[in-house]
Amino acid sequence: MIKNLLTLALVGTLIANGLVKAAGQDSVRVTSNVKRVGPIYFDASPPVDSALLRRQAINRRLRKKADETADLIKYQNVLMLHSLLNRTEISQEPQENMLTTLKFLLEDYKLSSDDKSQALILNTYGVYYGKKGNIPQAIYYFNEALRLKEKVNDKQGMASISSNLAALYQISGEYQKALVQNKSVIQLFTALRKPALVADAYLELAENQLLLNKYDEAEYNIIKKALPGFTRLGNKAGRMKCFQSLSVLYYSQKRYSEAKWFCIQTHGLAEKLNDKQALIGSLIHMAEVKNALEDHQDALRDYKKAESLAIQNQYPIKLVEIIGDMGETYNKLGNYTAAGSALDEYSRLRANLIKGMTL
């Protein structure tokens, strides 16, 4: 009896203090206004790996860089094409405001059956559209000019136009058609007895064969045709280009030891000839070979030498390429901070270069 009275007294005290409330005639429940102790939310997931996040960020940027490389290749192709077209025989420097005049002249030459002058006007159209980046139109006009040059048997003119067409077909990815033009150039320069130009044409033929994965044919034309031709003439620059082409050929086949050996030969001749552009190219390619052999630290040293030369000699396109490749190499070495810095610099330089492009 006394025990029951004490229990009731205790319950009464708790109700009075608001700690429990009467839930019915003969039951009680605890209130919910008691303060919670400890964190409201507990996350049981593992801690974030900051190194992993950096690596993932670098990989995303490298994928973007791979896509952007196409712009630089396009720009280099444009520069190469402009250089080639500037050597083409034309009636006058092609300007848009002269196109109507050229059209009237072409009609007059057709009426007078002046095939030589017609070819000159068609060449001018080809150069104009080639420099504008309208490759299909340039190909059309050069083919028309070639037909007329063949009619008058102008072998020098035919060789020049065929060289232009080979370059245009290569840029547009029509490598088989480029091969046809390369072979025509070889025949024409052979007939004209111009051995240095024949050797050059064999190198261009091999380049297109490589793009078609015709490795044996490309190797044959470099080793058995181009290289002996340049050697007989004592043409060291031509021999250097052959070594460079062989290095690229063997690299494409993953024959890295041979690629490295020919890269060293290219580098040595580039130094003797004081050819800065070839020297930079040989260092870049040497670094690519060393990266393939997983000698990343040594590859980085070559890239740094190439970077210094590109800055000293003001080769902005090469500099962009080098800085981007350095970012990839730092990534291979696991130095994500340096990779990020290099890729930041690459993006900045590339953006500035793209702004100044004339495509």
mmCIF file of C-alpha atoms in Angstrom:
data_model
loop_
_atom_site.group_PDB
_atom_site.id
_atom_site.type_symbol
_atom_site.label_atom_id
_atom_site.label_comp_id
_atom_site.label_asym_id
_atom_site.label_seq_id
_atom_site.Cartn_x
_atom_site.Cartn_y
_atom_site.Cartn_z
ATOM 1 C CA MET A 1 0.000 0.000 0.000
ATOM 2 C CA ILE A 2 2.760 2.427 0.943
ATOM 3 C CA LYS A 3 4.677 1.341 -2.243
ATOM 4 C CA ASN A 4 1.683 2.179 -4.458
ATOM 5 C CA LEU A 5 1.270 5.590 -2.831
ATOM 6 C CA LEU A 6 4.935 6.400 -3.446
ATOM 7 C CA THR A 7 4.618 5.399 -7.143
ATOM 8 C CA LEU A 8 1.576 7.658 -7.603
ATOM 9 C CA ALA A 9 3.389 10.519 -5.920
ATOM 10 C CA LEU A 10 6.352 10.104 -8.272
ATOM 11 C CA VAL A 11 4.144 10.057 -11.361
ATOM 12 C CA GLY A 12 2.358 13.149 -10.152
ATOM 13 C CA THR A 13 5.628 14.968 -9.753
ATOM 14 C CA LEU A 14 6.712 14.033 -13.304
ATOM 15 C CA ILE A 15 3.416 15.211 -14.792
ATOM 16 C CA ALA A 16 3.678 18.457 -12.872
ATOM 17 C CA ASN A 17 7.159 19.062 -14.311
ATOM 18 C CA GLY A 18 5.974 18.280 -17.876
ATOM 19 C CA LEU A 19 8.184 15.261 -18.292
ATOM 20 C CA VAL A 20 5.283 12.875 -18.827
ATOM 21 C CA LYS A 21 1.661 13.365 -19.776
ATOM 22 C CA ALA A 22 -1.402 11.348 -18.870
ATOM 23 C CA ALA A 23 -2.367 9.260 -21.908
ATOM 24 C CA GLY A 24 -5.570 7.901 -20.446
ATOM 25 C CA GLN A 25 -7.128 6.977 -17.178
ATOM 26 C CA ASP A 26 -4.537 4.407 -16.217
ATOM 27 C CA SER A 27 -1.455 4.919 -18.487
ATOM 28 C CA VAL A 28 1.373 7.418 -18.998
ATOM 29 C CA ARG A 29 3.745 8.231 -21.944
ATOM 30 C CA VAL A 30 7.064 10.066 -22.187
ATOM 31 C CA THR A 31 6.933 13.491 -23.878
ATOM 32 C CA SER A 32 8.988 14.248 -26.993
ATOM 33 C CA ASN A 33 10.457 17.555 -25.902
ATOM 34 C CA VAL A 34 13.564 16.000 -24.437
ATOM 35 C CA LYS A 35 16.691 17.380 -26.203
ATOM 36 C CA ARG A 36 18.517 14.964 -28.564
ATOM 37 C CA VAL A 37 22.183 14.233 -27.802
ATOM 38 C CA GLY A 38 24.663 13.697 -30.704
ATOM 39 C CA PRO A 39 24.587 14.526 -34.500
ATOM 40 C CA ILE A 40 21.246 14.822 -36.263
ATOM 41 C CA TYR A 41 22.606 13.083 -39.472
ATOM 42 C CA PHE A 42 25.311 10.468 -39.686
ATOM 43 C CA ASP A 43 26.929 9.729 -43.114
ATOM 44 C CA ALA A 44 28.425 6.267 -43.155
ATOM 45 C CA SER A 45 29.951 6.609 -46.708
ATOM 46 C CA PRO A 46 33.775 6.367 -47.043
ATOM 47 C CA PRO A 47 35.822 9.616 -47.016
ATOM 48 C CA VAL A 48 36.406 11.430 -50.360
ATOM 49 C CA ASP A 49 39.720 10.572 -52.058
ATOM 50 C CA SER A 50 41.030 13.982 -53.180
ATOM 51 C CA ALA A 51 43.776 12.385 -55.323
ATOM 52 C CA LEU A 52 41.137 10.360 -57.155
ATOM 53 C CA LEU A 53 39.076 13.493 -57.809
ATOM 54 C CA ARG A 54 42.143 15.298 -59.220
ATOM 55 C CA ARG A 55 42.932 12.318 -61.438
ATOM 56 C CA GLN A 56 39.359 12.181 -62.731
ATOM 57 C CA ALA A 57 39.412 15.933 -63.458
ATOM 58 C CA ILE A 58 42.700 15.605 -65.394
ATOM 59 C CA ASN A 59 41.321 12.652 -67.388
ATOM 60 C CA ARG A 60 38.273 14.713 -68.388
ATOM 61 C CA ARG A 61 40.521 17.538 -69.578
ATOM 62 C CA LEU A 62 42.733 15.132 -71.525
ATOM 63 C CA ARG A 63 39.680 13.745 -73.321
ATOM 64 C CA LYS A 64 38.704 17.303 -74.238
ATOM 65 C CA LYS A 65 42.269 17.969 -75.434
ATOM 66 C CA ALA A 66 42.081 14.928 -77.719
ATOM 67 C CA ASP A 67 39.000 16.445 -79.379
ATOM 68 C CA GLU A 68 40.664 19.861 -79.667
ATOM 69 C CA THR A 69 43.724 18.417 -81.409
ATOM 70 C CA ALA A 70 41.693 18.280 -84.632
ATOM 71 C CA ASP A 71 41.605 22.101 -84.722
ATOM 72 C CA LEU A 72 45.400 22.327 -84.566
ATOM 73 C CA ILE A 73 45.806 19.688 -87.277
ATOM 74 C CA LYS A 74 43.335 21.601 -89.433
ATOM 75 C CA TYR A 75 45.280 24.830 -88.923
ATOM 76 C CA GLN A 76 48.599 23.179 -89.792
ATOM 77 C CA ASN A 77 47.017 21.709 -92.937
ATOM 78 C CA VAL A 78 45.790 25.177 -93.913
ATOM 79 C CA LEU A 79 49.280 26.645 -93.526
ATOM 80 C CA MET A 80 50.785 23.824 -95.577
ATOM 81 C CA LEU A 81 48.135 24.249 -98.276
ATOM 82 C CA HIS A 82 48.643 28.033 -98.429
ATOM 83 C CA SER A 83 52.382 27.511 -98.892
ATOM 84 C CA LEU A 84 51.747 25.078 -101.735
ATOM 85 C CA LEU A 85 49.096 27.233 -103.423
ATOM 86 C CA ASN A 86 51.350 30.292 -103.264
ATOM 87 C CA ARG A 87 53.694 28.487 -105.678
ATOM 88 C CA THR A 88 50.893 27.822 -108.193
ATOM 89 C CA GLU A 89 50.877 29.669 -111.504
ATOM 90 C CA ILE A 90 47.865 32.038 -111.599
ATOM 91 C CA SER A 91 46.658 34.953 -113.719
ATOM 92 C CA GLN A 92 46.576 37.349 -110.748
ATOM 93 C CA GLU A 93 46.249 37.283 -106.968
ATOM 94 C CA PRO A 94 42.676 36.031 -106.472
ATOM 95 C CA GLN A 95 40.310 38.411 -104.669
ATOM 96 C CA GLU A 96 36.557 38.127 -104.236
ATOM 97 C CA ASN A 97 35.915 41.362 -106.131
ATOM 98 C CA MET A 98 37.766 39.904 -109.147
ATOM 99 C CA LEU A 99 35.636 36.738 -109.513
ATOM 100 C CA THR A 100 33.176 38.343 -111.949
ATOM 101 C CA THR A 101 36.019 39.619 -114.121
ATOM 102 C CA LEU A 102 37.625 36.171 -114.100
ATOM 103 C CA LYS A 103 34.323 34.646 -115.206
ATOM 104 C CA PHE A 104 34.128 36.977 -118.251
ATOM 105 C CA LEU A 105 37.778 36.301 -119.113
ATOM 106 C CA LEU A 106 37.205 32.556 -118.928
ATOM 107 C CA GLU A 107 34.265 32.823 -121.352
ATOM 108 C CA ASP A 108 36.368 34.873 -123.775
ATOM 109 C CA TYR A 109 39.210 32.332 -123.673
ATOM 110 C CA LYS A 110 36.737 29.514 -124.326
ATOM 111 C CA LEU A 111 35.383 31.289 -127.389
ATOM 112 C CA SER A 112 38.907 31.805 -128.693
ATOM 113 C CA SER A 113 39.921 28.191 -127.799
ATOM 114 C CA ASP A 114 42.836 29.507 -125.733
ATOM 115 C CA ASP A 115 43.399 26.426 -123.564
ATOM 116 C CA LYS A 116 46.533 27.768 -121.856
ATOM 117 C CA SER A 117 44.802 30.955 -120.664
ATOM 118 C CA GLN A 118 41.708 29.011 -119.605
ATOM 119 C CA ALA A 119 43.908 26.755 -117.453
ATOM 120 C CA LEU A 120 45.466 29.830 -115.864
ATOM 121 C CA ILE A 121 42.043 31.234 -114.906
ATOM 122 C CA LEU A 122 40.903 27.847 -113.573
ATOM 123 C CA ASN A 123 44.113 27.641 -111.531
ATOM 124 C CA THR A 124 43.304 31.060 -110.081
ATOM 125 C CA TYR A 125 39.845 29.847 -109.070
ATOM 126 C CA GLY A 126 41.424 26.741 -107.513
ATOM 127 C CA VAL A 127 43.853 28.823 -105.465
ATOM 128 C CA TYR A 128 41.080 31.194 -104.362
ATOM 129 C CA TYR A 129 38.772 28.431 -103.117
ATOM 130 C CA GLY A 130 41.663 26.439 -101.629
ATOM 131 C CA LYS A 131 42.753 29.403 -99.510
ATOM 132 C CA LYS A 132 39.136 29.978 -98.477
ATOM 133 C CA GLY A 133 38.966 26.392 -97.220
ATOM 134 C CA ASN A 134 36.369 25.340 -99.800
ATOM 135 C CA ILE A 135 38.158 22.096 -100.678
ATOM 136 C CA PRO A 136 35.518 20.547 -103.020
ATOM 137 C CA GLN A 137 35.403 23.692 -105.178
ATOM 138 C CA ALA A 138 39.200 23.908 -105.269
ATOM 139 C CA ILE A 139 39.404 20.252 -106.351
ATOM 140 C CA TYR A 140 36.843 20.864 -109.100
ATOM 141 C CA TYR A 141 38.692 23.826 -110.616
ATOM 142 C CA PHE A 142 42.131 22.184 -110.392
ATOM 143 C CA ASN A 143 40.804 19.077 -112.140
ATOM 144 C CA GLU A 144 39.418 21.281 -114.907
ATOM 145 C CA ALA A 145 42.778 23.057 -115.198
ATOM 146 C CA LEU A 146 44.610 19.702 -115.245
ATOM 147 C CA ARG A 147 42.453 18.478 -118.142
ATOM 148 C CA LEU A 148 43.512 21.515 -120.198
ATOM 149 C CA LYS A 149 47.186 21.204 -119.214
ATOM 150 C CA GLU A 150 47.104 17.594 -120.410
ATOM 151 C CA LYS A 151 45.563 18.774 -123.682
ATOM 152 C CA VAL A 152 48.480 21.151 -124.340
ATOM 153 C CA ASN A 153 51.017 18.654 -122.874
ATOM 154 C CA ASP A 154 52.358 21.096 -120.265
ATOM 155 C CA LYS A 155 54.164 18.594 -118.028
ATOM 156 C CA GLN A 156 55.426 21.173 -115.520
ATOM 157 C CA GLY A 157 51.935 22.628 -115.174
ATOM 158 C CA MET A 158 50.442 19.137 -114.854
ATOM 159 C CA ALA A 159 52.919 18.242 -112.089
ATOM 160 C CA SER A 160 52.128 21.430 -110.174
ATOM 161 C CA ILE A 161 48.358 20.893 -110.350
ATOM 162 C CA SER A 162 48.659 17.194 -109.471
ATOM 163 C CA SER A 163 50.696 18.161 -106.382
ATOM 164 C CA ASN A 164 47.922 20.552 -105.366
ATOM 165 C CA LEU A 165 45.268 17.882 -105.903
ATOM 166 C CA ALA A 166 47.252 15.315 -103.882
ATOM 167 C CA ALA A 167 47.406 17.752 -100.950
ATOM 168 C CA LEU A 168 43.697 18.643 -101.231
ATOM 169 C CA TYR A 169 42.633 14.989 -101.408
ATOM 170 C CA GLN A 170 44.803 14.186 -98.374
ATOM 171 C CA ILE A 171 43.248 17.017 -96.340
ATOM 172 C CA SER A 172 39.768 15.811 -97.260
ATOM 173 C CA GLY A 173 40.672 12.226 -96.257
ATOM 174 C CA GLU A 174 40.512 10.829 -99.808
ATOM 175 C CA TYR A 175 43.874 9.079 -99.551
ATOM 176 C CA GLN A 176 43.380 6.705 -102.480
ATOM 177 C CA LYS A 177 42.771 9.630 -104.832
ATOM 178 C CA ALA A 178 45.811 11.368 -103.340
ATOM 179 C CA LEU A 179 47.902 8.294 -104.223
ATOM 180 C CA VAL A 180 46.833 8.536 -107.860
ATOM 181 C CA GLN A 181 48.035 12.142 -107.996
ATOM 182 C CA ASN A 182 51.306 11.287 -106.185
ATOM 183 C CA LYS A 183 52.095 8.628 -108.788
ATOM 184 C CA SER A 184 51.310 11.059 -111.590
ATOM 185 C CA VAL A 185 53.701 13.626 -110.073
ATOM 186 C CA ILE A 186 56.477 10.997 -109.904
ATOM 187 C CA GLN A 187 56.017 10.128 -113.584
ATOM 188 C CA LEU A 188 55.962 13.763 -114.666
ATOM 189 C CA PHE A 189 59.058 14.829 -112.695
ATOM 190 C CA THR A 190 60.877 11.705 -113.916
ATOM 191 C CA ALA A 191 60.085 12.722 -117.499
ATOM 192 C CA LEU A 192 61.249 16.262 -116.724
ATOM 193 C CA ARG A 193 64.480 14.848 -115.190
ATOM 194 C CA LYS A 194 64.086 16.506 -111.824
ATOM 195 C CA PRO A 195 65.452 13.872 -109.413
ATOM 196 C CA ALA A 196 65.116 15.939 -106.213
ATOM 197 C CA LEU A 197 61.423 16.520 -106.924
ATOM 198 C CA VAL A 198 60.996 12.818 -107.780
ATOM 199 C CA ALA A 199 62.456 11.869 -104.377
ATOM 200 C CA ASP A 200 60.164 14.367 -102.649
ATOM 201 C CA ALA A 201 57.181 12.917 -104.506
ATOM 202 C CA TYR A 202 58.087 9.405 -103.325
ATOM 203 C CA LEU A 203 58.047 10.686 -99.730
ATOM 204 C CA GLU A 204 54.591 12.202 -100.262
ATOM 205 C CA LEU A 205 53.417 8.920 -101.800
ATOM 206 C CA ALA A 206 54.719 7.020 -98.760
ATOM 207 C CA GLU A 207 52.924 9.437 -96.428
ATOM 208 C CA ASN A 208 49.564 8.653 -98.043
ATOM 209 C CA GLN A 209 50.338 4.932 -98.066
ATOM 210 C CA LEU A 210 51.000 5.155 -94.335
ATOM 211 C CA LEU A 211 47.621 6.845 -93.838
ATOM 212 C CA LEU A 212 46.074 3.836 -95.597
ATOM 213 C CA ASN A 213 48.082 1.445 -93.354
ATOM 214 C CA LYS A 214 50.060 0.205 -96.366
ATOM 215 C CA TYR A 215 53.182 -0.105 -94.251
ATOM 216 C CA ASP A 216 55.279 -2.332 -96.529
ATOM 217 C CA GLU A 217 54.660 -0.144 -99.585
ATOM 218 C CA ALA A 218 55.453 3.012 -97.624
ATOM 219 C CA GLU A 219 58.668 1.501 -96.247
ATOM 220 C CA TYR A 220 59.739 0.384 -99.736
ATOM 221 C CA ASN A 221 59.198 3.816 -101.295
ATOM 222 C CA ILE A 222 61.157 5.568 -98.548
ATOM 223 C CA ILE A 223 64.103 3.133 -98.320
ATOM 224 C CA LYS A 224 64.364 2.082 -101.968
ATOM 225 C CA LYS A 225 63.223 5.231 -103.783
ATOM 226 C CA ALA A 226 63.318 8.487 -101.805
ATOM 227 C CA LEU A 227 66.396 7.881 -99.628
ATOM 228 C CA PRO A 228 68.727 6.701 -102.455
ATOM 229 C CA GLY A 229 67.553 9.630 -104.573
ATOM 230 C CA PHE A 230 68.456 12.183 -101.920
ATOM 231 C CA THR A 231 71.709 10.374 -101.083
ATOM 232 C CA ARG A 232 72.893 10.471 -104.717
ATOM 233 C CA LEU A 233 72.239 14.209 -104.782
ATOM 234 C CA GLY A 234 74.029 14.791 -101.462
ATOM 235 C CA ASN A 235 70.767 16.266 -100.165
ATOM 236 C CA LYS A 236 71.061 16.095 -96.364
ATOM 237 C CA ALA A 237 67.724 17.821 -95.766
ATOM 238 C CA GLY A 238 66.052 15.188 -97.942
ATOM 239 C CA ARG A 239 67.797 12.361 -96.063
ATOM 240 C CA MET A 240 66.641 13.911 -92.788
ATOM 241 C CA LYS A 241 63.031 13.906 -94.029
ATOM 242 C CA CYS A 242 63.404 10.218 -94.950
ATOM 243 C CA PHE A 243 64.663 9.362 -91.456
ATOM 244 C CA GLN A 244 61.784 11.328 -89.962
ATOM 245 C CA SER A 245 59.260 9.480 -92.145
ATOM 246 C CA LEU A 246 60.747 6.091 -91.214
ATOM 247 C CA SER A 247 60.548 6.971 -87.520
ATOM 248 C CA VAL A 248 56.850 7.830 -87.883
ATOM 249 C CA LEU A 249 56.269 4.663 -89.923
ATOM 250 C CA TYR A 250 57.852 2.371 -87.319
ATOM 251 C CA TYR A 251 56.145 4.189 -84.458
ATOM 252 C CA SER A 252 52.779 3.561 -86.147
ATOM 253 C CA GLN A 253 53.629 -0.159 -86.189
ATOM 254 C CA LYS A 254 54.755 -0.109 -82.532
ATOM 255 C CA ARG A 255 58.310 -0.938 -83.604
ATOM 256 C CA TYR A 256 59.629 1.468 -81.007
ATOM 257 C CA SER A 257 63.328 0.534 -81.045
ATOM 258 C CA GLU A 258 63.558 1.239 -84.781
ATOM 259 C CA ALA A 259 61.462 4.380 -84.418
ATOM 260 C CA LYS A 260 63.831 5.639 -81.720
ATOM 261 C CA TRP A 261 66.946 4.912 -83.801
ATOM 262 C CA PHE A 262 65.659 6.860 -86.816
ATOM 263 C CA CYS A 263 64.508 9.656 -84.530
ATOM 264 C CA ILE A 264 68.087 9.976 -83.243
ATOM 265 C CA GLN A 265 69.353 10.146 -86.855
ATOM 266 C CA THR A 266 66.802 12.872 -87.634
ATOM 267 C CA HIS A 267 67.864 14.828 -84.550
ATOM 268 C CA GLY A 268 71.557 14.596 -85.481
ATOM 269 C CA LEU A 269 71.011 15.863 -89.023
ATOM 270 C CA ALA A 270 68.674 18.628 -87.808
ATOM 271 C CA GLU A 271 71.457 19.874 -85.516
ATOM 272 C CA LYS A 272 74.034 19.782 -88.348
ATOM 273 C CA LEU A 273 71.689 21.665 -90.668
ATOM 274 C CA ASN A 274 70.644 24.057 -87.884
ATOM 275 C CA ASP A 275 67.019 23.324 -88.826
ATOM 276 C CA LYS A 276 65.177 24.489 -85.698
ATOM 277 C CA GLN A 277 61.755 23.323 -86.824
ATOM 278 C CA ALA A 278 63.042 19.825 -87.637
ATOM 279 C CA LEU A 279 64.933 19.797 -84.334
ATOM 280 C CA ILE A 280 61.762 20.588 -82.402
ATOM 281 C CA GLY A 281 59.853 17.941 -84.376
ATOM 282 C CA SER A 282 62.485 15.293 -83.639
ATOM 283 C CA LEU A 283 62.398 16.069 -79.897
ATOM 284 C CA ILE A 284 58.597 15.855 -79.825
ATOM 285 C CA HIS A 285 58.615 12.546 -81.665
ATOM 286 C CA MET A 286 61.429 11.197 -79.489
ATOM 287 C CA ALA A 287 59.340 12.017 -76.427
ATOM 288 C CA GLU A 288 56.345 10.208 -77.961
ATOM 289 C CA VAL A 289 58.468 7.106 -78.514
ATOM 290 C CA LYS A 290 59.837 7.246 -74.950
ATOM 291 C CA ASN A 291 56.318 7.609 -73.547
ATOM 292 C CA ALA A 292 55.323 4.517 -75.529
ATOM 293 C CA LEU A 293 58.295 2.742 -73.919
ATOM 294 C CA GLU A 294 57.061 4.075 -70.522
ATOM 295 C CA ASP A 295 60.213 6.132 -70.030
ATOM 296 C CA HIS A 296 58.090 9.114 -69.010
ATOM 297 C CA GLN A 297 60.724 11.047 -67.063
ATOM 298 C CA ASP A 298 63.108 11.051 -70.026
ATOM 299 C CA ALA A 299 60.235 11.952 -72.355
ATOM 300 C CA LEU A 300 59.516 14.975 -70.168
ATOM 301 C CA ARG A 301 63.127 16.156 -70.541
ATOM 302 C CA ASP A 302 62.771 16.036 -74.346
ATOM 303 C CA TYR A 303 59.513 17.973 -74.185
ATOM 304 C CA LYS A 304 61.168 20.656 -72.057
ATOM 305 C CA LYS A 305 64.009 21.020 -74.604
ATOM 306 C CA ALA A 306 61.456 21.290 -77.397
ATOM 307 C CA GLU A 307 59.471 23.849 -75.383
ATOM 308 C CA SER A 308 62.544 26.028 -74.937
ATOM 309 C CA LEU A 309 63.355 25.907 -78.670
ATOM 310 C CA ALA A 310 59.737 26.645 -79.659
ATOM 311 C CA ILE A 311 59.719 29.737 -77.410
ATOM 312 C CA GLN A 312 63.121 30.959 -78.631
ATOM 313 C CA ASN A 313 62.219 30.532 -82.307
ATOM 314 C CA GLN A 314 58.572 31.608 -82.038
ATOM 315 C CA TYR A 315 56.731 28.499 -83.189
ATOM 316 C CA PRO A 316 53.334 28.983 -81.466
ATOM 317 C CA ILE A 317 51.620 25.924 -82.975
ATOM 318 C CA LYS A 318 54.421 23.627 -81.842
ATOM 319 C CA LEU A 319 54.420 25.258 -78.413
ATOM 320 C CA VAL A 320 50.718 24.502 -77.930
ATOM 321 C CA GLU A 321 51.317 20.889 -78.983
ATOM 322 C CA ILE A 322 54.302 20.520 -76.632
ATOM 323 C CA ILE A 323 52.574 21.987 -73.552
ATOM 324 C CA GLY A 324 49.554 19.732 -74.097
ATOM 325 C CA ASP A 325 51.785 16.662 -74.443
ATOM 326 C CA MET A 326 53.653 17.656 -71.274
ATOM 327 C CA GLY A 327 50.307 17.665 -69.447
ATOM 328 C CA GLU A 328 49.725 14.090 -70.597
ATOM 329 C CA THR A 329 53.220 13.053 -69.529
ATOM 330 C CA TYR A 330 52.843 14.588 -66.055
ATOM 331 C CA ASN A 331 49.585 12.653 -65.771
ATOM 332 C CA LYS A 332 51.408 9.412 -66.635
ATOM 333 C CA LEU A 333 53.922 10.235 -63.892
ATOM 334 C CA GLY A 334 51.087 10.758 -61.381
ATOM 335 C CA ASN A 335 51.944 14.428 -60.895
ATOM 336 C CA TYR A 336 48.365 15.730 -61.198
ATOM 337 C CA THR A 337 49.184 19.234 -59.951
ATOM 338 C CA ALA A 338 51.811 19.735 -62.684
ATOM 339 C CA ALA A 339 49.486 18.100 -65.225
ATOM 340 C CA GLY A 340 46.735 20.552 -64.301
ATOM 341 C CA SER A 341 49.074 23.546 -64.618
ATOM 342 C CA ALA A 342 50.345 22.384 -68.015
ATOM 343 C CA LEU A 343 46.813 21.827 -69.294
ATOM 344 C CA ASP A 344 45.780 25.290 -68.040
ATOM 345 C CA GLU A 345 48.656 26.785 -70.025
ATOM 346 C CA TYR A 346 47.755 24.631 -73.038
ATOM 347 C CA SER A 347 44.146 25.886 -72.951
ATOM 348 C CA ARG A 348 45.273 29.511 -72.717
ATOM 349 C CA LEU A 349 47.779 29.242 -75.570
ATOM 350 C CA ARG A 350 45.372 27.277 -77.743
ATOM 351 C CA ALA A 351 42.578 29.837 -77.222
ATOM 352 C CA ASN A 352 44.916 32.661 -78.273
ATOM 353 C CA LEU A 353 46.062 30.698 -81.316
ATOM 354 C CA ILE A 354 42.521 29.830 -82.420
ATOM 355 C CA LYS A 355 41.537 33.517 -82.249
ATOM 356 C CA GLY A 356 44.199 34.351 -84.797
ATOM 357 C CA MET A 357 43.420 31.491 -87.158
ATOM 358 C CA THR A 358 42.514 32.207 -90.773
ATOM 359 C CA LEU A 359 40.707 29.085 -91.892
#
